[in-house]
C-alpha positions as MATLAB code, in Angstrom:
seq = 'MKIEEIDRIAGNPEPVIRNLQITQCYYELSQAFRQNFGPAANWCTFAAWASKQAGQSIRREDLVRSFDYYSHRSPEIGLAIKALTKIASGTGLPPDLKRSLEILLREIRPEEIFDRVSDAVARGNKKVFEEIGRIFADFLLKFQADPAFDSKKISDFCSQLSSGDPPQGQGLLCEAFKNYYRASFTKEPKEREELLFFGNLLVGYHEQTRLQPEIAEAQNAPFENREVMKERLLKIVLPGFWHRLRHKAARLLGRELPLDRTIERLMNQIQIITRRVTTEYMMTLHLAEGEVLRLGHDLKGSFPDTLKEIKDSQLTEFLNRVDPTADSLRQSGAQDWSDFDERMHFISDFFRAYHNNLQLFHPPFTDYQVKEIKSGKLPAGRL';
ca = [
     -88.060   63.121    8.331;
     -87.411   63.901    4.662;
     -88.603   67.159    3.137;
     -90.274   65.140    0.372;
     -92.469   63.546    3.039;
     -93.524   66.977    4.305;
     -94.443   68.002    0.767;
     -96.332   64.751    0.178;
     -98.414   65.190    3.331;
     -99.103   68.874    2.649;
    -100.215   67.954   -0.868;
    -102.826   65.451    0.326;
    -106.180   66.864   -0.894;
    -108.181   65.013    1.781;
    -108.231   67.348    4.826;
    -109.111   64.765    7.499;
    -106.328   62.316    6.608;
    -103.933   65.201    5.949;
    -104.530   66.579    9.431;
    -103.861   63.197   11.037;
    -100.644   62.820    9.045;
     -99.606   66.383    9.950;
    -100.167   65.652   13.635;
     -98.102   62.462   13.511;
     -95.366   64.213   11.526;
     -95.148   67.006   14.101;
     -94.710   64.356   16.801;
     -91.884   62.666   14.873;
     -90.183   66.018   14.197;
     -90.513   66.863   17.892;
     -88.882   63.601   18.948;
     -86.010   63.974   16.490;
     -85.492   67.564   17.570;
     -85.335   66.592   21.246;
     -82.661   64.009   20.569;
     -80.432   66.538   18.848;
     -81.182   69.994   20.262;
     -82.282   69.538   23.857;
     -84.794   67.495   25.866;
     -87.264   70.324   26.564;
     -90.376   70.945   24.487;
     -89.820   72.479   21.073;
     -92.389   74.185   18.877;
     -93.251   70.916   17.105;
     -94.048   69.359   20.491;
     -96.813   71.888   21.056;
     -97.845   71.843   17.399;
     -98.600   68.109   17.535;
    -101.239   68.618   20.232;
    -102.650   71.770   18.651;
    -102.955   69.939   15.323;
    -104.642   67.006   17.020;
    -107.182   69.372   18.560;
    -107.721   71.085   15.196;
    -108.647   67.669   13.834;
    -111.857   67.698   15.877;
    -113.053   70.829   14.089;
    -111.842   69.546   10.712;
    -113.775   66.298   11.234;
    -116.752   68.354   12.560;
    -116.934   66.038   15.561;
    -120.072   66.789   17.568;
    -120.254   70.400   16.319;
    -123.822   70.165   15.013;
    -124.911   68.139   18.049;
    -123.473   70.792   20.383;
    -125.188   73.483   18.311;
    -128.545   71.686   18.650;
    -127.994   71.332   22.402;
    -127.360   75.034   22.976;
    -129.972   76.332   20.537;
    -132.751   74.237   22.106;
    -131.809   75.554   25.561;
    -131.325   79.200   24.645;
    -133.940   81.462   26.291;
    -133.183   84.203   23.750;
    -133.917   81.858   20.839;
    -137.039   80.643   22.641;
    -138.318   84.222   22.894;
    -137.544   84.907   19.231;
    -139.351   81.727   18.143;
    -142.327   82.611   20.321;
    -142.495   86.061   18.729;
    -142.252   84.580   15.235;
    -145.055   82.063   15.880;
    -147.230   84.900   17.174;
    -146.520   87.049   14.111;
    -147.019   84.069   11.804;
    -150.226   82.889   13.489;
    -152.409   81.294   10.853;
    -149.710   81.448    8.163;
    -146.499   79.460    8.439;
    -145.086   78.223   11.741;
    -146.876   75.702   13.961;
    -147.664   76.834   17.540;
    -145.397   74.110   18.956;
    -142.178   76.002   19.781;
    -139.918   72.960   19.577;
    -141.353   72.003   16.205;
    -141.014   75.604   15.003;
    -137.364   75.699   16.012;
    -136.644   72.436   14.206;
    -138.276   73.781   11.039;
    -136.284   77.010   11.187;
    -132.996   75.268   11.965;
    -133.388   73.103    8.881;
    -133.389   76.284    6.812;
    -130.523   77.846    8.782;
    -128.490   74.711    7.967;
    -125.892   74.758   10.771;
    -123.989   71.918    9.104;
    -123.116   74.334    6.264;
    -121.785   76.858    8.779;
    -119.599   74.194   10.386;
    -118.420   73.068    6.957;
    -116.960   76.562    6.574;
    -115.387   76.312   10.044;
    -113.854   72.962    9.087;
    -112.501   74.363    5.836;
    -110.907   77.393    7.541;
    -109.228   75.255   10.225;
    -107.996   72.744    7.633;
    -106.489   75.498    5.483;
    -104.694   76.970    8.492;
    -103.414   73.544    9.554;
    -101.988   72.939    6.071;
    -100.565   76.453    5.635;
     -98.512   76.349    8.826;
     -97.295   72.792    8.318;
     -96.099   73.236    4.745;
     -94.108   76.284    5.800;
     -92.855   75.667    9.343;
     -92.873   71.856    9.298;
     -90.773   71.957    6.146;
     -88.247   74.340    7.738;
     -87.936   72.122   10.825;
     -87.303   69.077    8.645;
     -84.686   70.964    6.640;
     -83.015   72.245    9.822;
     -82.793   68.754   11.290;
     -81.355   67.392    8.067;
     -78.632   70.036    7.913;
     -77.671   70.580   11.551;
     -78.320   67.471   13.628;
     -74.798   66.061   13.166;
     -72.807   69.277   13.691;
     -69.895   68.781   16.133;
     -69.475   72.540   16.728;
     -71.325   75.794   16.173;
     -70.890   77.001   12.579;
     -71.924   80.644   12.208;
     -71.606   80.663    8.403;
     -73.756   77.558    8.086;
     -76.620   79.003   10.138;
     -76.336   82.292    8.236;
     -76.609   80.395    4.949;
     -79.658   78.567    6.314;
     -81.319   81.861    7.229;
     -80.517   83.334    3.825;
     -83.048   80.874    2.360;
     -85.783   82.495    4.453;
     -87.435   85.735    3.401;
     -86.485   88.806    5.437;
     -88.948   90.943    7.366;
     -91.814   90.369    9.750;
     -94.708   87.952    9.339;
     -97.039   87.270    7.683;
     -94.914   87.760    4.538;
     -91.440   87.788    6.104;
     -89.676   84.949    7.943;
     -87.264   87.011   10.002;
     -88.610   85.654   13.294;
     -88.101   82.098   12.076;
     -84.488   82.925   11.268;
     -83.935   84.189   14.826;
     -85.763   81.178   16.256;
     -83.510   78.653   14.519;
     -80.408   80.605   15.475;
     -81.531   80.221   19.113;
     -82.229   76.510   18.668;
     -78.794   76.024   17.121;
     -77.022   77.956   19.866;
     -78.921   75.975   22.506;
     -77.502   72.682   21.229;
     -73.960   73.867   22.072;
     -74.786   75.632   25.351;
     -73.723   73.779   28.489;
     -75.286   76.066   31.125;
     -78.836   74.700   31.741;
     -80.631   77.996   32.328;
     -79.129   79.671   29.292;
     -79.982   76.632   27.148;
     -83.601   76.518   28.371;
     -84.074   80.232   27.726;
     -82.734   79.850   24.189;
     -85.127   76.952   23.494;
     -88.058   78.813   25.022;
     -87.224   81.951   23.031;
     -87.047   79.876   19.850;
     -90.488   78.412   20.577;
     -91.944   81.866   21.200;
     -90.567   83.310   17.975;
     -91.928   80.417   15.911;
     -95.238   80.688   17.770;
     -95.520   84.407   17.043;
     -94.832   83.832   13.348;
     -97.309   80.926   13.262;
    -100.113   82.851   14.951;
     -99.624   85.868   12.705;
     -99.919   83.615    9.670;
    -102.984   81.892   11.118;
    -104.864   85.061   12.054;
    -107.126   85.125    8.949;
    -108.144   81.468    9.290;
    -108.734   81.717   13.057;
    -110.898   84.817   12.647;
    -112.778   83.164    9.768;
    -113.430   79.985   11.756;
    -114.599   81.771   14.883;
    -116.833   84.185   13.034;
    -118.225   81.777   10.470;
    -121.317   83.720    9.480;
    -124.296   82.818    7.377;
    -122.815   82.755    3.914;
    -125.314   85.354    2.712;
    -127.363   87.021    5.401;
    -130.012   88.376    3.016;
    -130.525   84.971    1.394;
    -130.939   83.455    4.868;
    -133.538   86.098    5.793;
    -135.543   85.273    2.683;
    -135.405   81.560    3.512;
    -136.792   82.194    6.982;
    -139.397   84.604    5.629;
    -140.731   81.875    3.344;
    -141.159   79.608    6.362;
    -142.957   82.236    8.433;
    -144.992   83.586    5.501;
    -145.428   80.678    3.063;
    -148.210   82.389    1.116;
    -147.190   84.478   -1.905;
    -149.618   87.333   -1.096;
    -148.422   87.511    2.514;
    -144.845   87.953    1.332;
    -145.889   90.449   -1.337;
    -147.655   92.637    1.253;
    -144.595   92.302    3.493;
    -142.259   93.458    0.715;
    -144.566   96.332   -0.174;
    -144.464   97.507    3.439;
    -140.667   97.343    3.321;
    -140.615   99.499    0.174;
    -142.696  102.097    1.999;
    -139.937  102.274    4.592;
    -141.901  100.743    7.453;
    -139.890   99.052   10.222;
    -141.504   95.631   10.487;
    -141.614   93.529   13.680;
    -141.125   90.374   11.614;
    -137.843   91.655   10.151;
    -136.610   92.705   13.577;
    -137.476   89.302   15.054;
    -135.798   87.356   12.244;
    -132.722   89.553   12.662;
    -132.745   88.851   16.405;
    -133.029   85.108   15.783;
    -130.139   85.168   13.320;
    -127.960   87.119   15.768;
    -128.615   84.544   18.489;
    -127.880   81.681   16.111;
    -124.564   83.316   15.256;
    -123.740   83.754   18.959;
    -124.336   80.034   19.543;
    -122.352   79.075   16.440;
    -119.432   81.117   17.731;
    -119.825   79.593   21.202;
    -119.656   76.044   19.841;
    -116.734   76.816   17.542;
    -114.906   78.599   20.341;
    -115.521   75.702   22.724;
    -113.757   73.311   20.353;
    -110.996   75.685   19.261;
    -110.279   76.747   22.841;
    -110.064   73.304   24.416;
    -106.763   71.453   24.300;
    -106.717   67.761   25.206;
    -103.286   66.559   26.300;
    -102.055   63.096   27.194;
    -103.106   61.481   30.483;
    -106.523   63.104   30.282;
    -105.496   66.678   31.036;
    -107.824   69.220   29.413;
    -106.860   72.874   29.100;
    -109.613   75.449   28.710;
    -107.869   78.185   26.806;
    -110.272   80.789   28.158;
    -109.185   80.024   31.739;
    -105.952   80.999   33.432;
    -103.289   78.299   33.373;
    -102.588   76.521   36.646;
     -99.245   75.572   38.142;
     -95.990   77.462   37.819;
     -93.004   78.007   35.568;
     -90.083   75.536   35.711;
     -87.133   76.650   37.828;
     -84.967   77.486   34.799;
     -87.642   79.852   33.445;
     -89.027   81.428   36.621;
     -86.823   84.463   36.154;
     -85.618   85.426   32.705;
     -82.043   86.722   32.329;
     -81.708   87.112   28.568;
     -82.438   90.755   27.718;
     -83.810   90.041   24.231;
     -86.158   87.373   25.566;
     -87.283   89.756   28.324;
     -87.990   92.445   25.744;
     -90.005   90.028   23.617;
     -91.980   88.757   26.614;
     -92.869   92.345   27.476;
     -94.528   92.557   24.045;
     -96.661   89.434   24.379;
     -97.158   88.897   28.133;
     -98.739   91.816   30.014;
     -98.536   89.940   33.347;
     -94.802   89.287   33.437;
     -93.533   86.187   35.299;
     -97.079   85.217   36.253;
     -99.917   83.034   34.958;
    -102.481   85.666   35.956;
    -104.909   86.656   33.187;
    -103.388   84.085   30.850;
    -106.835   82.872   29.752;
    -107.859   84.199   26.318;
    -111.473   85.323   26.302;
    -111.476   85.792   22.524;
    -109.260   83.362   20.618;
    -109.523   85.486   17.469;
    -107.832   88.350   19.344;
    -104.133   88.033   18.472;
    -102.828   89.708   21.640;
    -104.963   87.562   23.960;
    -103.940   84.447   22.070;
    -100.230   85.248   22.264;
    -100.516   85.986   25.998;
    -101.907   82.500   26.570;
     -99.397   80.833   24.233;
     -96.377   82.541   25.802;
     -97.428   81.378   29.277;
     -98.349   77.913   27.987;
     -94.979   77.425   26.281;
     -93.216   78.614   29.421;
     -95.224   76.666   32.013;
     -95.207   73.403   30.003;
     -91.603   73.688   28.823;
     -90.619   70.428   30.560;
     -94.031   68.798   30.942;
     -93.527   65.092   30.234;
     -97.043   64.386   29.005;
     -96.405   66.584   25.950;
     -93.952   63.965   24.718;
     -96.497   61.136   24.676;
     -97.455   59.920   21.200;
    -100.756   61.408   20.005;
    -101.930   58.111   18.466;
    -101.661   54.394   19.177;
     -99.344   52.183   17.116;
    -102.357   50.769   15.275;
    -103.646   54.255   14.478;
    -100.222   55.400   13.248;
    -100.058   52.464   10.843;
    -103.509   53.274    9.450;
    -102.805   57.013    9.233;
     -99.552   56.484    7.330;
    -101.351   54.233    4.861;
    -103.891   56.975    4.231;
    -106.778   55.422    6.165;
    -109.027   56.822    8.876;
    -108.350   54.598   11.900;
    -110.949   53.351   14.326;
    -110.980   54.539   17.916;
    -110.832   57.913   19.576;
    -108.632   60.375   17.719;
];
């Protein structure tokens, strides 16, 4: 994979096609890396599946439909709508609760909220790829044919990376690629697997630190302007000019109005459902062979034999930072994906438990889809 190809993909202004090309590129980088630096999963292996999952949010697949499903079945929203229709009796909303909800949801415009989710996820997908994907491609280009470990060469490679911790510094990436390089010349299986796993963790920590703003933005995609949204809803409930004028006059007198409280309650519930839908998509990982991981649930299974007990002291120290349930999959589920510590706990256990999982190495797309994606087209079929 040439660096120019990484730059070309990252520069694609169309986020849907760009995401598909990023996903395929991660897969190709992963395969090339396996051939040269060890058969276990590398960071690109995991990144391919994470990028594929991100594509669902970027393409907004079923987000609005899921939102409609939950909002129409929410008892809290039902109570808020009932209160609004009572307050608005004879003014704006019809007495039919379902019809009232549909009218209000048109003004809330959930598709605009999910557009902001899509944009945040797409920006994060691009940001990580154009940095880390580029470094992987450069590393493969420079080191895949080395007959022996060259300490000066890897030092020169690291000198191109900025020092310090993420999000600005790339010090963890330097250490990660040193571990990858050492692993390719290590004969002892356990030591090699620990080096590869440690490399994956360090890249993952850097990646997640860089992604924190976009993840938080996507999961907390609010109404763009809460006050504007309130006024929109107020016009639905009180369509008459004089009704709204009396309402505003009461506000100016400092009165706490039931209508304002009810609209606020409705908006809070809408935001809870928006977050639930976004979280559901961001915290579900579809792997090959139909396996679905719910990132909010504890991982099942066990660690591979080479990683059940960790010997490397630096890796042990790092795991103690990110995994509060050492050598166990207990409490690995992340209840809040925007919480960095919870996310890293899940990722550290996921990287460790799936280190040699064969289904991770399956191609993410069919041959037909790959051909279409590389030509810049959106292929038919399930993506």
